[in-house]
mmCIF file of C-alpha atoms in Angstrom:
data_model
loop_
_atom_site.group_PDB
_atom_site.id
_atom_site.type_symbol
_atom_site.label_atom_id
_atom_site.label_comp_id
_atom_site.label_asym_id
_atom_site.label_seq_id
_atom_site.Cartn_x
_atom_site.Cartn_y
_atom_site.Cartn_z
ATOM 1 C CA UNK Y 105 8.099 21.660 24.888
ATOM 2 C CA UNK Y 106 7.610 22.847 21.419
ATOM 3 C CA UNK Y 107 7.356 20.101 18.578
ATOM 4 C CA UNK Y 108 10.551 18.942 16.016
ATOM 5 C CA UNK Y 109 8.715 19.975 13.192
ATOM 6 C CA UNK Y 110 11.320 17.396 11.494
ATOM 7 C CA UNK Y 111 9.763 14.286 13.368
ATOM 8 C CA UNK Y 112 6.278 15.913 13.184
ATOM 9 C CA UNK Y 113 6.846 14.826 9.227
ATOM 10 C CA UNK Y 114 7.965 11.241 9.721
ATOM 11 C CA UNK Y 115 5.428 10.027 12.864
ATOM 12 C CA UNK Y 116 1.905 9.442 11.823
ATOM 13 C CA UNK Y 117 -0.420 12.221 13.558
ATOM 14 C CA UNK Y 118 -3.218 9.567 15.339
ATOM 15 C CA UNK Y 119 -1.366 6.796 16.822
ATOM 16 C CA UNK Y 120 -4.322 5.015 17.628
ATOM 17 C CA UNK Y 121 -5.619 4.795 14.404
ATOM 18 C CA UNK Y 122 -5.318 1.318 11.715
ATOM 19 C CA UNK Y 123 -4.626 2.036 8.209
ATOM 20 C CA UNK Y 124 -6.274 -0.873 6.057
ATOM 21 C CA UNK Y 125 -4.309 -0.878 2.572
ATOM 22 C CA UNK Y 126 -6.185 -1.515 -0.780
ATOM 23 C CA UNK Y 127 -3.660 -3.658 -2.626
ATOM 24 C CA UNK Y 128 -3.046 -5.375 -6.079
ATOM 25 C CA UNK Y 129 -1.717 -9.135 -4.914
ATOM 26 C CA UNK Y 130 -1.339 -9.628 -8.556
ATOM 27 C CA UNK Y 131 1.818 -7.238 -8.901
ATOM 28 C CA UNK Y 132 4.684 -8.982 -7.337
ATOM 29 C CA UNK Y 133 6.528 -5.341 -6.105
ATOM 30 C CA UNK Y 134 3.303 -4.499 -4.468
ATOM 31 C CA UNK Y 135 2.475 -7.760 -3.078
ATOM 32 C CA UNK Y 136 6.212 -8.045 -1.652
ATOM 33 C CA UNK Y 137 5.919 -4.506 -0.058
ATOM 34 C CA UNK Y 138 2.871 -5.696 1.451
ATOM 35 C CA UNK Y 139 4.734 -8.178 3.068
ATOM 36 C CA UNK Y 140 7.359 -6.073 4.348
ATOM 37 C CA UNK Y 141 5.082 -3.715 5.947
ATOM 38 C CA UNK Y 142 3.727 -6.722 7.290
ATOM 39 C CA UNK Y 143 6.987 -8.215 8.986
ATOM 40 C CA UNK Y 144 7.824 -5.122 10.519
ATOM 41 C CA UNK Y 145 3.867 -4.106 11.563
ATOM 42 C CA UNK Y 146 4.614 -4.917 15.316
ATOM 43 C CA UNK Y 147 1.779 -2.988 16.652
ATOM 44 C CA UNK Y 148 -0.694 -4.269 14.630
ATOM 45 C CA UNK Y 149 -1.686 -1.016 13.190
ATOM 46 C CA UNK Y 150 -2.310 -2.339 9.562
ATOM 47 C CA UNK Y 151 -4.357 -4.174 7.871
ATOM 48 C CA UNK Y 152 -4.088 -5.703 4.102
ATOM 49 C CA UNK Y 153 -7.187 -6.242 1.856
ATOM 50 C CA UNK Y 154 -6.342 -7.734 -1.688
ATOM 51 C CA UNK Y 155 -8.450 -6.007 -4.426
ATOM 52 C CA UNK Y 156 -8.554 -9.439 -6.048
ATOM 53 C CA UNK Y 157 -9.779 -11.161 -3.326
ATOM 54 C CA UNK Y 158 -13.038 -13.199 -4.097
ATOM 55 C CA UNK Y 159 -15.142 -11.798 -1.282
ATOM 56 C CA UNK Y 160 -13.551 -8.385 -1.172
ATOM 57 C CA UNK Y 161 -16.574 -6.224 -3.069
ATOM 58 C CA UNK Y 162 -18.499 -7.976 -0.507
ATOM 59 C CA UNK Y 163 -16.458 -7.428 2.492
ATOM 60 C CA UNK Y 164 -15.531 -3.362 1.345
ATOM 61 C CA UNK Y 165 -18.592 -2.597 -1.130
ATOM 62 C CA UNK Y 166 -17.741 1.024 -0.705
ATOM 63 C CA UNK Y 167 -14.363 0.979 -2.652
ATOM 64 C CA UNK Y 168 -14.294 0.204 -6.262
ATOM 65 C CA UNK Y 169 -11.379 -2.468 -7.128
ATOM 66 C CA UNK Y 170 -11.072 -0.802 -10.617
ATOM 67 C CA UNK Y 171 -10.247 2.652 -9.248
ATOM 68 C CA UNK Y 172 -7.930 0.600 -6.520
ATOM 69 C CA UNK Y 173 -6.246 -1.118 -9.308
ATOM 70 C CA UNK Y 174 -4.758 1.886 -11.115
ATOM 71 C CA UNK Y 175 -3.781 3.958 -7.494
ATOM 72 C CA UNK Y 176 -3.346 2.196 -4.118
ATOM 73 C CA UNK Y 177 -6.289 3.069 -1.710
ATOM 74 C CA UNK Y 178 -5.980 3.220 2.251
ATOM 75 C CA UNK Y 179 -8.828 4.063 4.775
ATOM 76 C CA UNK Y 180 -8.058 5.123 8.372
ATOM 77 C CA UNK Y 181 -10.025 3.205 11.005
ATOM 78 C CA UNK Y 182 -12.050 6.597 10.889
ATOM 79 C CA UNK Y 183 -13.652 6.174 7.728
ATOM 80 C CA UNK Y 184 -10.725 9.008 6.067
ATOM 81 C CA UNK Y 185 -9.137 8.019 2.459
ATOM 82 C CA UNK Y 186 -5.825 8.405 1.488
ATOM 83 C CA UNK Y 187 -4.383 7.436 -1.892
ATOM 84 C CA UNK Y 188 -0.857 6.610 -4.031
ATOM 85 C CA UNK Y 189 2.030 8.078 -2.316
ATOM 86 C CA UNK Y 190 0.565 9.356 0.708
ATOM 87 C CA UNK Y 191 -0.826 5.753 1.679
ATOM 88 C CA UNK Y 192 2.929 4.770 1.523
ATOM 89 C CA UNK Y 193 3.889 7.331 3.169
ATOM 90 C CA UNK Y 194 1.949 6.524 6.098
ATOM 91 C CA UNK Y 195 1.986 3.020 5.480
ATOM 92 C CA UNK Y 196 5.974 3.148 6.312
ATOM 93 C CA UNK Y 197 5.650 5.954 9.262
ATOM 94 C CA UNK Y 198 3.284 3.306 10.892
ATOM 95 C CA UNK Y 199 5.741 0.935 11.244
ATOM 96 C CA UNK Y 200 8.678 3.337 11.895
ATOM 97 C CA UNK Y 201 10.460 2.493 8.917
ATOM 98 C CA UNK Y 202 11.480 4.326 5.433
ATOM 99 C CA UNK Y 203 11.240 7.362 7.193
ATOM 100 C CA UNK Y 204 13.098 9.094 4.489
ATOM 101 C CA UNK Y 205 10.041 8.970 2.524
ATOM 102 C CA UNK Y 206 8.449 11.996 4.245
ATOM 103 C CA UNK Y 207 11.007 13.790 1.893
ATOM 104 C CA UNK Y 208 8.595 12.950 -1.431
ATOM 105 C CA UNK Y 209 5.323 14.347 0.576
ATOM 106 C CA UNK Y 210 7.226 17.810 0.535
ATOM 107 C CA UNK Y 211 6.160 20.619 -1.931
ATOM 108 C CA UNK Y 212 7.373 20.826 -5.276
ATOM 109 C CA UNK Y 213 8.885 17.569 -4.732
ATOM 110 C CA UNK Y 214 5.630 16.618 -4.303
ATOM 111 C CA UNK Y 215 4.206 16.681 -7.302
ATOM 112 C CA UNK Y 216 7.601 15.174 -8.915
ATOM 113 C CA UNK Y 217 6.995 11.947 -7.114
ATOM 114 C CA UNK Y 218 3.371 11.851 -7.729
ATOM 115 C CA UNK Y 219 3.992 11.843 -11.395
ATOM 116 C CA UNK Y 220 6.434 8.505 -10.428
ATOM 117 C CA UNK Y 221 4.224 7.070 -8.758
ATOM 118 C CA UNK Y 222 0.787 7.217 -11.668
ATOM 119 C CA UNK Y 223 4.105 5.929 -14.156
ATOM 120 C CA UNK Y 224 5.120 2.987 -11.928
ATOM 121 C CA UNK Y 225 1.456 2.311 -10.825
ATOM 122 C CA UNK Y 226 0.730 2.363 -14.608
ATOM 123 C CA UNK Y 227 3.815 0.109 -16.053
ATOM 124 C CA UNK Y 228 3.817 -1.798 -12.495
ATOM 125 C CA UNK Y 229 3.538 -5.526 -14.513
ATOM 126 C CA UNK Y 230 6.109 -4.141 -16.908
ATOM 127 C CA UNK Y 231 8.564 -2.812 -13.975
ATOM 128 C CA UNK Y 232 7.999 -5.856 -11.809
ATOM 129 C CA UNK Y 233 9.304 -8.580 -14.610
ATOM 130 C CA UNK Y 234 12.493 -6.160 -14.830
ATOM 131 C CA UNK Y 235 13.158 -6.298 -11.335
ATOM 132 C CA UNK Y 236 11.595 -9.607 -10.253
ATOM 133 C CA UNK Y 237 11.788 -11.473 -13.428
ATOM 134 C CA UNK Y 238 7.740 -11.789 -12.527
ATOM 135 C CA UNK Y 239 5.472 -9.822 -14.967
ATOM 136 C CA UNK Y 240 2.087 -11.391 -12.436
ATOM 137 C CA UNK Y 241 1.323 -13.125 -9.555
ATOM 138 C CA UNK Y 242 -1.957 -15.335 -9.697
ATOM 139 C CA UNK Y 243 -3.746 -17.748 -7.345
ATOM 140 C CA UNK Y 244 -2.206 -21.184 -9.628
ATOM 141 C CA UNK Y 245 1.623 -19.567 -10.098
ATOM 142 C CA UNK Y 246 1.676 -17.365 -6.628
ATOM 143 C CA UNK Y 247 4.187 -15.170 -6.274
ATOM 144 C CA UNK Y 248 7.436 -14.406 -4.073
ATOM 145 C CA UNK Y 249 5.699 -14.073 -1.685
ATOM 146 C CA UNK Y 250 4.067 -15.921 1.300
ATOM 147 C CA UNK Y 251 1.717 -13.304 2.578
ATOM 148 C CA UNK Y 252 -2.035 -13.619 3.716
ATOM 149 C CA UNK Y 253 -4.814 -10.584 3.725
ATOM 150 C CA UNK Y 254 -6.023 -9.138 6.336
ATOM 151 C CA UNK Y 255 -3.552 -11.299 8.152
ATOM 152 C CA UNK Y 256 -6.234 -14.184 8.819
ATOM 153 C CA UNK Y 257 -7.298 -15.207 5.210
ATOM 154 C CA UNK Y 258 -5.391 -18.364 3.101
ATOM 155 C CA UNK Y 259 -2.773 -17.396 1.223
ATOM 156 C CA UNK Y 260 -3.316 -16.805 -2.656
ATOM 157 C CA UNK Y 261 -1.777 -19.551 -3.427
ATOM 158 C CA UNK Y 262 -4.267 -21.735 -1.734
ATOM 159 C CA UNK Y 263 -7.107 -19.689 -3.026
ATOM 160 C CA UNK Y 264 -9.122 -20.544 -5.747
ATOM 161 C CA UNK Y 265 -9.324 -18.235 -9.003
ATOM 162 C CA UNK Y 266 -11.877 -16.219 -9.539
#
């Protein structure tokens, strides 16, 4: 049969591929997205690398932390780049959840959402101490979070600063 070009939108086209996510640890939204996306990454299909990691120009010297710091990076087990919204957006698909996010990939809308996301990835510290009370998380005051990278390293709050 034909395709639903409405499910098309929400299911990730390569099912067989990993996503590895690029992520800030130090903002407390991101960090506690991560570990959503984590709890509900059944299939192991993700993986996490903190930009702030000690090792992590070492382990991924072909992606520059600055340049992951202001817009979230994400490589496909393929070697293929995806950035801001669309590594969300695939991010969520992956695990089968938020599938109402497919909506802000849309055009038009599109380029509404983009501009949201370069303000919220801009003002992140800012919005997170509004909505978490947290402006930072760091290795000595951690963060709401529990989470590990790459789902085998200590957690940040048993790592030493850098």
């Amino acid at each position: 049969g034909e395709a639903n070009p409405i499910t098309f939108l929400f299911i990730s086209k390569e099912p067989m591929q990993t996503l590895t996510l690029f992520y800030d640890s130090y903002c407390p939204l991101c960090a506690a997205e991560m570990d959503q996306l984590r709890q509900f990454d059944q299939q192991g299909r993700l993986r996490f690398a903190d930009i702030h990691a000690p090792d992590f120009s070492q382990r991924y010297p072909d992606i520059d932390p600055v340049a992951a710091d202001r817009i979230l990076h994400a490589r496909y087990s393929d070697g293929r780049m995806i950035y801001g919204l669309d590594v969300t957006h695939q991010a969520w698909a992956m695990v089968g959840r938020h599938r109402w996010l497919a909506v802000l990939r849309w055009p038009v809308i599109r380029w509404f959402a983009d501009l949201g996301y370069r303000f919220f990835a801009r003002y992140r510290y800012g919005i997170s101490l509004v909505l978490t009370g947290q402006r930072r998380c760091t290795p000595q005051t951690g963060c709401a979070t529990s989470s590990t990278d790459d789902k085998s390293a200590p957690s940040r709050s048993n790592q030493q600063a850098s």
